[in-house]
mmCIF file of C-alpha atoms in Angstrom:
data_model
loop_
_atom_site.group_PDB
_atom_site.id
_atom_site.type_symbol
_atom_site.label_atom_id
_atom_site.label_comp_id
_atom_site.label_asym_id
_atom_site.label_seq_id
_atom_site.Cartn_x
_atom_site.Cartn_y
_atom_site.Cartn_z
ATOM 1 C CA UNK A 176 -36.738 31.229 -20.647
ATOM 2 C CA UNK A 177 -37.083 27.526 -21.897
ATOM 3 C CA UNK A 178 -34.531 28.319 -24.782
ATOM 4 C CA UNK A 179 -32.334 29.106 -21.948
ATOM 5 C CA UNK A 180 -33.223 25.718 -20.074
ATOM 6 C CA UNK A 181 -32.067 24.111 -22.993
ATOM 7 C CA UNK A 182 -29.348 25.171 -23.991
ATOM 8 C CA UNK A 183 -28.253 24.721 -20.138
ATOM 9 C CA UNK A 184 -29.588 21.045 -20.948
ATOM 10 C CA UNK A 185 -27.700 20.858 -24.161
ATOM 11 C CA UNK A 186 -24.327 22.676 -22.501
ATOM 12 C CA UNK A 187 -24.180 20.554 -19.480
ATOM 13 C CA UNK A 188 -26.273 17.481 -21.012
ATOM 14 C CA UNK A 189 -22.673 15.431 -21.981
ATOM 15 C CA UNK A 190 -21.678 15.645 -18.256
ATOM 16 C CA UNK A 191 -24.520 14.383 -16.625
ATOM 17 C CA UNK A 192 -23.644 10.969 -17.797
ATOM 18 C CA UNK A 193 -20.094 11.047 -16.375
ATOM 19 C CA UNK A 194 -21.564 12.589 -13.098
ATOM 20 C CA UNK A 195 -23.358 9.334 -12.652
ATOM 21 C CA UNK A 196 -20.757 7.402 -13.753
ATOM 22 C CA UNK A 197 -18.946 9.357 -10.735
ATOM 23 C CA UNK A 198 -21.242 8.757 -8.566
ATOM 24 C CA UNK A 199 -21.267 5.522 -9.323
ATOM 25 C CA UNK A 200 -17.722 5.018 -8.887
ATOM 26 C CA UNK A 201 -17.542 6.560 -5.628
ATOM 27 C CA UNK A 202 -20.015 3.972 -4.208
ATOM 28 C CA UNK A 203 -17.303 1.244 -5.796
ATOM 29 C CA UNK A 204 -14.562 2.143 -4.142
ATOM 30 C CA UNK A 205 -17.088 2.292 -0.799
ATOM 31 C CA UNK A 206 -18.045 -1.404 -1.754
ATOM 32 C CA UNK A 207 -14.524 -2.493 -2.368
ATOM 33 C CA UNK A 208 -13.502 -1.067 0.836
ATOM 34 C CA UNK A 209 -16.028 -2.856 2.415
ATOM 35 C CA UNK A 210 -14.723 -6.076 0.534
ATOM 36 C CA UNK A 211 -11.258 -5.698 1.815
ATOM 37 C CA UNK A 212 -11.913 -4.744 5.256
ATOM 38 C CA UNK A 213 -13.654 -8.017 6.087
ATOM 39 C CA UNK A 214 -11.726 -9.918 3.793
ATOM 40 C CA UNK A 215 -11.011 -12.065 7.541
ATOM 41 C CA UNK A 216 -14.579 -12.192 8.929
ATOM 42 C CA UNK A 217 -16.195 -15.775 8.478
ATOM 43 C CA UNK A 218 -19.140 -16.299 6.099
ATOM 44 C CA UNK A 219 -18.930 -12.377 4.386
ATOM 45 C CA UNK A 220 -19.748 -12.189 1.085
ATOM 46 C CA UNK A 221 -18.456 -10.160 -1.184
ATOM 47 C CA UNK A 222 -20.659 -6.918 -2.040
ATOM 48 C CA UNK A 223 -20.492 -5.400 -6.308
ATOM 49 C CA UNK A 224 -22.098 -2.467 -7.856
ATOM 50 C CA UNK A 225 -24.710 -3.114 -10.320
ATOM 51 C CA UNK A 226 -24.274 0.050 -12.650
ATOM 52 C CA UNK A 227 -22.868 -0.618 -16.057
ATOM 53 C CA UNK A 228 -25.731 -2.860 -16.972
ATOM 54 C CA UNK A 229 -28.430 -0.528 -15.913
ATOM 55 C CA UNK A 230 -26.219 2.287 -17.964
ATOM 56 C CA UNK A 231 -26.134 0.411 -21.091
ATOM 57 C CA UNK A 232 -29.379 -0.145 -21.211
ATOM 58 C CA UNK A 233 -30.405 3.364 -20.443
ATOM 59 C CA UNK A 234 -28.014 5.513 -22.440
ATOM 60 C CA UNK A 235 -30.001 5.739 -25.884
ATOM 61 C CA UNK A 236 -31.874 8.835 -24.155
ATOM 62 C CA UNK A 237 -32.257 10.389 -27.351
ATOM 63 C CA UNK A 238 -34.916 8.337 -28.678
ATOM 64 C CA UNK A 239 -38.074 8.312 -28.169
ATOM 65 C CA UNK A 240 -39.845 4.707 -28.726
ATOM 66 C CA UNK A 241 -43.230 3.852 -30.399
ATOM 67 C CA UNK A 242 -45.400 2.729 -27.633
ATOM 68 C CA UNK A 243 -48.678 0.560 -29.293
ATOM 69 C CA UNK A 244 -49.441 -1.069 -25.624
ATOM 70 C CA UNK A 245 -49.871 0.197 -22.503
ATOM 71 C CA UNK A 246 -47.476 -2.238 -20.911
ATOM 72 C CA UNK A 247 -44.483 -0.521 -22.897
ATOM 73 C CA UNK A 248 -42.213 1.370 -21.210
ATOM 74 C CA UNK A 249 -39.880 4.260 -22.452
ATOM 75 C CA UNK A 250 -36.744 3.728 -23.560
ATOM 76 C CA UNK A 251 -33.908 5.344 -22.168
ATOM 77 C CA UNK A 252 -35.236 6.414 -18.417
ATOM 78 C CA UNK A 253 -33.302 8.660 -16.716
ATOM 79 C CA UNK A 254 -30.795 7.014 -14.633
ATOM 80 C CA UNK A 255 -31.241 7.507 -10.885
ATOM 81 C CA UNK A 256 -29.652 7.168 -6.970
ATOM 82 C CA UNK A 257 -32.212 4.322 -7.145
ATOM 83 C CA UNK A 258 -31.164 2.417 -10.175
ATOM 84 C CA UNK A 259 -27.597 1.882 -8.950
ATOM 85 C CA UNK A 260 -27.673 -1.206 -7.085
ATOM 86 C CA UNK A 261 -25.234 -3.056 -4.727
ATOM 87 C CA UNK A 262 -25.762 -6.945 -4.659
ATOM 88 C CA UNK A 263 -23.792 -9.722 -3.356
ATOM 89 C CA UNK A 264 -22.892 -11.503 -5.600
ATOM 90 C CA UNK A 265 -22.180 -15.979 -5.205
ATOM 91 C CA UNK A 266 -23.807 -16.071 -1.986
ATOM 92 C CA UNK A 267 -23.148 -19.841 -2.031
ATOM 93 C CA UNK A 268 -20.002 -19.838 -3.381
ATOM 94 C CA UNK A 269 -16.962 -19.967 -0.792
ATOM 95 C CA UNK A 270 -13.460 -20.973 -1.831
ATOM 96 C CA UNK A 271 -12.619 -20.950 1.904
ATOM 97 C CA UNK A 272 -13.473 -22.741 4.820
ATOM 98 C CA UNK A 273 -14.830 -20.030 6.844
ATOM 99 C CA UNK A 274 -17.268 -19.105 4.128
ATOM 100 C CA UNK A 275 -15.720 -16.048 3.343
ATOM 101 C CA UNK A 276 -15.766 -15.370 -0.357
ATOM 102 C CA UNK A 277 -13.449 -12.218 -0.903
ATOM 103 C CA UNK A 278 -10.315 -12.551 -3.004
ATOM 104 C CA UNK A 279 -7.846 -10.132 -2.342
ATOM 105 C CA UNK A 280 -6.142 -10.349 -5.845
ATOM 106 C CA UNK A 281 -9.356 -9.468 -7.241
ATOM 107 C CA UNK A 282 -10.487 -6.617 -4.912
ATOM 108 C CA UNK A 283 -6.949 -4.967 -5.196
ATOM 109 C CA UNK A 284 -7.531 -4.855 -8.932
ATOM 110 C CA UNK A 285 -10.719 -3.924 -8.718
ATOM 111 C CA UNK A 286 -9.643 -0.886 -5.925
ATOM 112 C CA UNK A 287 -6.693 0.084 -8.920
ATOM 113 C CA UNK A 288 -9.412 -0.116 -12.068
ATOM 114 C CA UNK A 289 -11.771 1.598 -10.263
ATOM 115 C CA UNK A 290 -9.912 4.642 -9.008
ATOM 116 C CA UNK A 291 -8.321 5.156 -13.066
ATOM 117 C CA UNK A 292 -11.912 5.306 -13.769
ATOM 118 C CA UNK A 293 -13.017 7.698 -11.535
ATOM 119 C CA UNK A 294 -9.840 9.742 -12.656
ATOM 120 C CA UNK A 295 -10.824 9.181 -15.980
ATOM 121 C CA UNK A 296 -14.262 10.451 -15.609
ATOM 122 C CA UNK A 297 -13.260 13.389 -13.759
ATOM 123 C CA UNK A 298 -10.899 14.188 -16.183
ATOM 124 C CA UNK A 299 -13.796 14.584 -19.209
ATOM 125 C CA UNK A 300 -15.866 16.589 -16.935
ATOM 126 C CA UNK A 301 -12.982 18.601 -16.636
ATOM 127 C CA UNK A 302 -12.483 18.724 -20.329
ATOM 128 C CA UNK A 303 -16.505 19.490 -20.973
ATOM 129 C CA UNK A 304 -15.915 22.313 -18.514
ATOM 130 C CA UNK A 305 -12.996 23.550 -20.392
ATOM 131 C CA UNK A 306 -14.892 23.622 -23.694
ATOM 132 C CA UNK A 307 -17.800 25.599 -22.072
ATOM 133 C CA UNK A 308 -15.236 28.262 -20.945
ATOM 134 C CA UNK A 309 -13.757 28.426 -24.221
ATOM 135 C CA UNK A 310 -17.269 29.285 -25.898
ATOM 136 C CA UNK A 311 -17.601 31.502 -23.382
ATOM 137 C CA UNK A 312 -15.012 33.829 -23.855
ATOM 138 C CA UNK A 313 -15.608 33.232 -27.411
ATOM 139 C CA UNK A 314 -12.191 31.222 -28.044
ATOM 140 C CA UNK A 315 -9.662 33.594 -26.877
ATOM 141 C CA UNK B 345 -24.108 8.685 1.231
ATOM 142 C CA UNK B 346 -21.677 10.175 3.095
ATOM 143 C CA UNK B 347 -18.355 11.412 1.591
ATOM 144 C CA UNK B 348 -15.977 9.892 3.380
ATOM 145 C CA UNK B 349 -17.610 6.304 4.140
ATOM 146 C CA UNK B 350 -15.046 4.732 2.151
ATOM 147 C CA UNK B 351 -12.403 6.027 4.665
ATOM 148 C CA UNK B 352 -14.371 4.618 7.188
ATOM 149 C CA UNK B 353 -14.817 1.459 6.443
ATOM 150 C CA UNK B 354 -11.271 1.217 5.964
ATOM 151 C CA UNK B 355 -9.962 2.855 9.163
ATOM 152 C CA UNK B 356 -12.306 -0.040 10.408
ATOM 153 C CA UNK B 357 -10.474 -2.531 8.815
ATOM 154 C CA UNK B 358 -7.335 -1.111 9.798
ATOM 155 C CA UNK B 359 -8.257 -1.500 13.709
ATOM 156 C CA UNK B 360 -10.307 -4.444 13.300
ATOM 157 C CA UNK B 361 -6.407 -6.021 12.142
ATOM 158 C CA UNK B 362 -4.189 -4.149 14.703
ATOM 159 C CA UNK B 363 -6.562 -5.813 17.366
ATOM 160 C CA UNK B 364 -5.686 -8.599 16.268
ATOM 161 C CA UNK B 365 -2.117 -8.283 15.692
ATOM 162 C CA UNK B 366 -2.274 -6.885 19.397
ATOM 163 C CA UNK B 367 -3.809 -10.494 20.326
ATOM 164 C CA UNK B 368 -1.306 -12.276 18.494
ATOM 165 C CA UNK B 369 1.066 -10.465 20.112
ATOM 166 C CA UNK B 370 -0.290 -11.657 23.563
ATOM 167 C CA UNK B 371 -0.417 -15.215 22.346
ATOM 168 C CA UNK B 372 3.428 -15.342 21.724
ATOM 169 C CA UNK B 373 4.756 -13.331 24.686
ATOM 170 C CA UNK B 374 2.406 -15.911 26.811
ATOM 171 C CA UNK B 375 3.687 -19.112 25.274
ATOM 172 C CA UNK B 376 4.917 -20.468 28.081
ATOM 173 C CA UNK B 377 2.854 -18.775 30.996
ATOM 174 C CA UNK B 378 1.847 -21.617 33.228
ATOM 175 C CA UNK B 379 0.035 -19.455 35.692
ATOM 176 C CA UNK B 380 -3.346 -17.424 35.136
ATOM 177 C CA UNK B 381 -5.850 -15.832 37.743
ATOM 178 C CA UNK B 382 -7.859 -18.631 36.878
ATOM 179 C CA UNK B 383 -5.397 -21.064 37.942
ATOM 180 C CA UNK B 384 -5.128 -23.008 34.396
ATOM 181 C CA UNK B 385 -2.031 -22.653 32.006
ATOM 182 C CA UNK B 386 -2.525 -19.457 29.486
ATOM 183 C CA UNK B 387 -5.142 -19.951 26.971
ATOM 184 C CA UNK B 388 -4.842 -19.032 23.079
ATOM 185 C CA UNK B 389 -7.584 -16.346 22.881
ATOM 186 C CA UNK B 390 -8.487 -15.032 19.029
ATOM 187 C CA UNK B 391 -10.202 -12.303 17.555
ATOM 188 C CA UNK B 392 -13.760 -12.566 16.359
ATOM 189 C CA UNK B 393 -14.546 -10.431 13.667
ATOM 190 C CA UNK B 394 -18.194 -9.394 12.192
ATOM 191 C CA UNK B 395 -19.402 -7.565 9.268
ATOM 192 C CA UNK B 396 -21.140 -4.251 9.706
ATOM 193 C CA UNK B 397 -24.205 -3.490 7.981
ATOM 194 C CA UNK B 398 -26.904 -0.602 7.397
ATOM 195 C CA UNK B 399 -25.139 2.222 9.781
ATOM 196 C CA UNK B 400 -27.406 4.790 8.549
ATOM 197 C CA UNK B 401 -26.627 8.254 9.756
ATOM 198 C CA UNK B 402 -28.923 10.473 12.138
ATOM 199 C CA UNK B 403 -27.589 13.578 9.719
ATOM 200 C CA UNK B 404 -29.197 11.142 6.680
ATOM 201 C CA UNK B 405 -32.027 10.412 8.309
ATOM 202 C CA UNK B 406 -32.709 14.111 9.054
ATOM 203 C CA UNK B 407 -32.458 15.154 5.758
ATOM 204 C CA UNK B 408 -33.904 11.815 4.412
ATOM 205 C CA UNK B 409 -31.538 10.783 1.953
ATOM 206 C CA UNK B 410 -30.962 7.911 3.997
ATOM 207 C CA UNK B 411 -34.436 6.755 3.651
ATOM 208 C CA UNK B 412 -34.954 6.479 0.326
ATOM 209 C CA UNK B 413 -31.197 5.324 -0.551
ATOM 210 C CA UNK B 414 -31.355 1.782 -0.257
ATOM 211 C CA UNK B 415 -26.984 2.040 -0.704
ATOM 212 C CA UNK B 416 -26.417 2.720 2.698
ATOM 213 C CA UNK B 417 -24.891 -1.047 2.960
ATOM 214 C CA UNK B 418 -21.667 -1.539 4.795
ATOM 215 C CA UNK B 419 -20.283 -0.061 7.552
ATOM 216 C CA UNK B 420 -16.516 -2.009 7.749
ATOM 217 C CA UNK B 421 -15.798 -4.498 9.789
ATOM 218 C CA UNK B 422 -15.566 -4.927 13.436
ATOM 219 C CA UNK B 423 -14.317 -7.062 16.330
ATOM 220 C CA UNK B 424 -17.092 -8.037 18.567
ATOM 221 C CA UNK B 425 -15.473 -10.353 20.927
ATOM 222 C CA UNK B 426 -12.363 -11.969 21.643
ATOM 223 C CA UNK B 427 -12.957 -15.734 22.395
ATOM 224 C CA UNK B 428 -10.598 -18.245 24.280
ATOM 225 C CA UNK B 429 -9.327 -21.543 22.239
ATOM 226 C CA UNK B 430 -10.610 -24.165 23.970
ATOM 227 C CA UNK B 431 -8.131 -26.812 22.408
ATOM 228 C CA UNK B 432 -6.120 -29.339 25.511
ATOM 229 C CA UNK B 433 -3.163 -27.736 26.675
ATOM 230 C CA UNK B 434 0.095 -29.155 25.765
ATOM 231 C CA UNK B 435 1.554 -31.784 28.064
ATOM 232 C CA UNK B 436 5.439 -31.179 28.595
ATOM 233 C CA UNK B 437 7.542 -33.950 30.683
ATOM 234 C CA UNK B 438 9.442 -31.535 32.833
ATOM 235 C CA UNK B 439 9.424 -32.731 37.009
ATOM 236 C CA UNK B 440 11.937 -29.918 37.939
ATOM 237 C CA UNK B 441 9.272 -27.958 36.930
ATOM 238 C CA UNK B 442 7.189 -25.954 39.513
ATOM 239 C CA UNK B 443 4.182 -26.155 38.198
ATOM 240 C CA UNK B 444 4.625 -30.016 37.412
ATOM 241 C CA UNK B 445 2.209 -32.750 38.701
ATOM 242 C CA UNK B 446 2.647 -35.856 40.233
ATOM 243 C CA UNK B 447 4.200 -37.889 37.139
ATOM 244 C CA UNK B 448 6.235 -35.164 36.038
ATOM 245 C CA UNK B 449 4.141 -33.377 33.513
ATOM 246 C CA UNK B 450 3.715 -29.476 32.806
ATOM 247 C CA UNK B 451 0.531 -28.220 31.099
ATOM 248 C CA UNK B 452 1.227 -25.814 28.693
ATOM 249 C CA UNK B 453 -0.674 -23.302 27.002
ATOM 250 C CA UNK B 454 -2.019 -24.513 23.712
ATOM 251 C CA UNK B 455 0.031 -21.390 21.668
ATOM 252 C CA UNK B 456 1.625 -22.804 18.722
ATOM 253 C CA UNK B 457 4.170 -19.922 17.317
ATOM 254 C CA UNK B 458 3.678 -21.553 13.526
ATOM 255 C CA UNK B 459 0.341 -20.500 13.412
ATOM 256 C CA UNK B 460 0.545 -17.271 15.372
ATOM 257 C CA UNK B 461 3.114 -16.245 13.303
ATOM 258 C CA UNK B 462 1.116 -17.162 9.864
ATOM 259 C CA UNK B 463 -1.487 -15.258 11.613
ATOM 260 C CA UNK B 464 0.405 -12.341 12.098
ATOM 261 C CA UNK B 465 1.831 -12.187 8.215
ATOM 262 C CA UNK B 466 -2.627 -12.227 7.286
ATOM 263 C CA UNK B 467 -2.408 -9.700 9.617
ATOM 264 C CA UNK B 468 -0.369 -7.058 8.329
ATOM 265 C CA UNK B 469 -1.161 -8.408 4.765
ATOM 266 C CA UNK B 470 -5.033 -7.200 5.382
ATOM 267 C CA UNK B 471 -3.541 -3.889 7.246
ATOM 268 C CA UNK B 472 -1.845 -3.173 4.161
ATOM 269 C CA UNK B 473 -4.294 -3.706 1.944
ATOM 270 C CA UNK B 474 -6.804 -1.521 4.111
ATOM 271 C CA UNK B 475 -4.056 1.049 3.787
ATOM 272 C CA UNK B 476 -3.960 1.088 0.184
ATOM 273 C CA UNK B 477 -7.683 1.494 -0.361
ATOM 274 C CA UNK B 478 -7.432 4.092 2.144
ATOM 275 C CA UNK B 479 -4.934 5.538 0.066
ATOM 276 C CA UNK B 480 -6.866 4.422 -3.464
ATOM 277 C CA UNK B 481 -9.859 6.721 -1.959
ATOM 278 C CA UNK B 482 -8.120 9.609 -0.827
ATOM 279 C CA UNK B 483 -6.866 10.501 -4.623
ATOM 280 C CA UNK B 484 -10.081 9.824 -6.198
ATOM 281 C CA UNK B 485 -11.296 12.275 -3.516
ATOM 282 C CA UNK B 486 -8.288 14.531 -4.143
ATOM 283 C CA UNK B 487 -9.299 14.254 -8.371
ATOM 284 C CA UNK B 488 -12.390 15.604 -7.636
ATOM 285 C CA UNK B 489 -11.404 18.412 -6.263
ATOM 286 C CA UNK B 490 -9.377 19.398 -9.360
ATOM 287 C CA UNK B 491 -12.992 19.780 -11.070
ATOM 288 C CA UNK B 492 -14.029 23.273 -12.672
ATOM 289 C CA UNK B 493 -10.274 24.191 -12.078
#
């Protein structure tokens, strides 16, 4: 039964990265939405994701670290809902006089970067997918 | 989070802008009304528009993903009041004028169609790009569905 649980694990493993990534994604192009709908309301701040940072230094989950004090933590914890963060970012900074710091250059390219990337993503979970089948039906 | 948030937030945006195109609209056709119930010249009035936060969901907080998903920021945008410019009216010299005073002068309303109209290109500028992320979402939605396909 555990063999089975892993090679589940080691089958869908690959994805679960670009699931978050997804997820992650999704909760941009909320966020930028946000951005450009009150891109006229004084004093909003613009809103970012906080999830490429928190990848990065989660994504060597294959290793397993030496701990010699208590205090150490382990390396590569699982990314969560919870570790995906939205900040505002340059809450004193406003290039206008209502306060308002949104720049609709930058959120439109943002909105286009973002959606390729989600595309992107979706696209190699398709492609893991794909490969499953294949060993499935044992390449024909 | 809910699925379609994004959409939202964007319709919000959308409406939060044709509100105010509407106003601008009322600003223009009024620029020379000299009469109002309250027996002053028309005023400018303008949109005010506030960011909404933290909507959680009852259906989240019933199955308690909203509580312990701190994302739940942003709700769009809306238009909580509309306010009336307060600027002097514009004096016009115009004694054939009905609404004139003693010395001749007409009190207009304090429109100025340069700014409306500058108003009104922000206006549809923001309602376009609402539209587009409305559109950006719906294909990212759309790719997902093409998963496991």
């Amino acid at each position: 039964m555990g063999g089975v649980v892993k090679l589940m694990d080691d089958l869908f493993g690959s994805m679960k990265f670009s699931e978050k990534a997804m997820d992650a994604a999704w909760l941009t192009n909320k966020t930028i939405s946000q951005n450009i709908a009150n891109v006229d309301t004084p004093g909003y701040k613009r809103k970012t994701v906080k999830f490429e940072e928190i990848l990065k230094s989660s994504s060597a989950q294959s290793f397993e670290g030496l701990k010699t004090n208590s205090l150490h933590v382990d390396i590569g914890s699982s990314i969560d809902d919870e570790n995906i963060k939205i900040v505002t970012e340059n809450e004193n900074l406003s290039y206008r006089i209502d306060g308002n710091n949104v720049d609709i250059d930058t959120e439109m390219a943002s909105l286009a970067k973002n959606t390729i990337k989600y595309n992107v993503l979706a696209q190699s979970v398709n492609a893991g997918l794909k490969r499953i089948k294949t060993v499935i039906s044992e390449g024909r | 989070m809910g699925y379609f948030d994004a959409l939202d937030i964007a319709a919000s945006g959308l409406s939060a802008q044709r509100l105010r195109m509407d106003i601008i609209s009322e600003n223009i056709a009024n620029i020379s009304t000299t009469r109002t119930s309250q027996g002053t010249p028309y005023r400018r009035k303008v949109v005010v528009f506030e960011a909404q936060d933290n909507n959680v969901r009852f259906s989240e907080l019933l199955t308690e993903s909203g509580k312990k998903n701190p994302l739940n920021q942003g709700g769009g945008v809306k238009a909580t009041k509309i306010v009336e410019d307060p600027s002097p009216f514009k004096k016009v010299y115009d004694p054939g004028h009905p609404d004139s005073n003693e010395e001749g002068f007409v009190e207009m309303p304090n429109v100025d169609t340069v700014t409306e109209m500058i108003n009104m290109i922000s206006a549809s500028r923001s309602y376009e790009a609402n539209v587009t992320s409305i559109n950006a979402t719906k294909s990212i939605a759309l790719k997902a569905l093409e998963i496991g396909r």
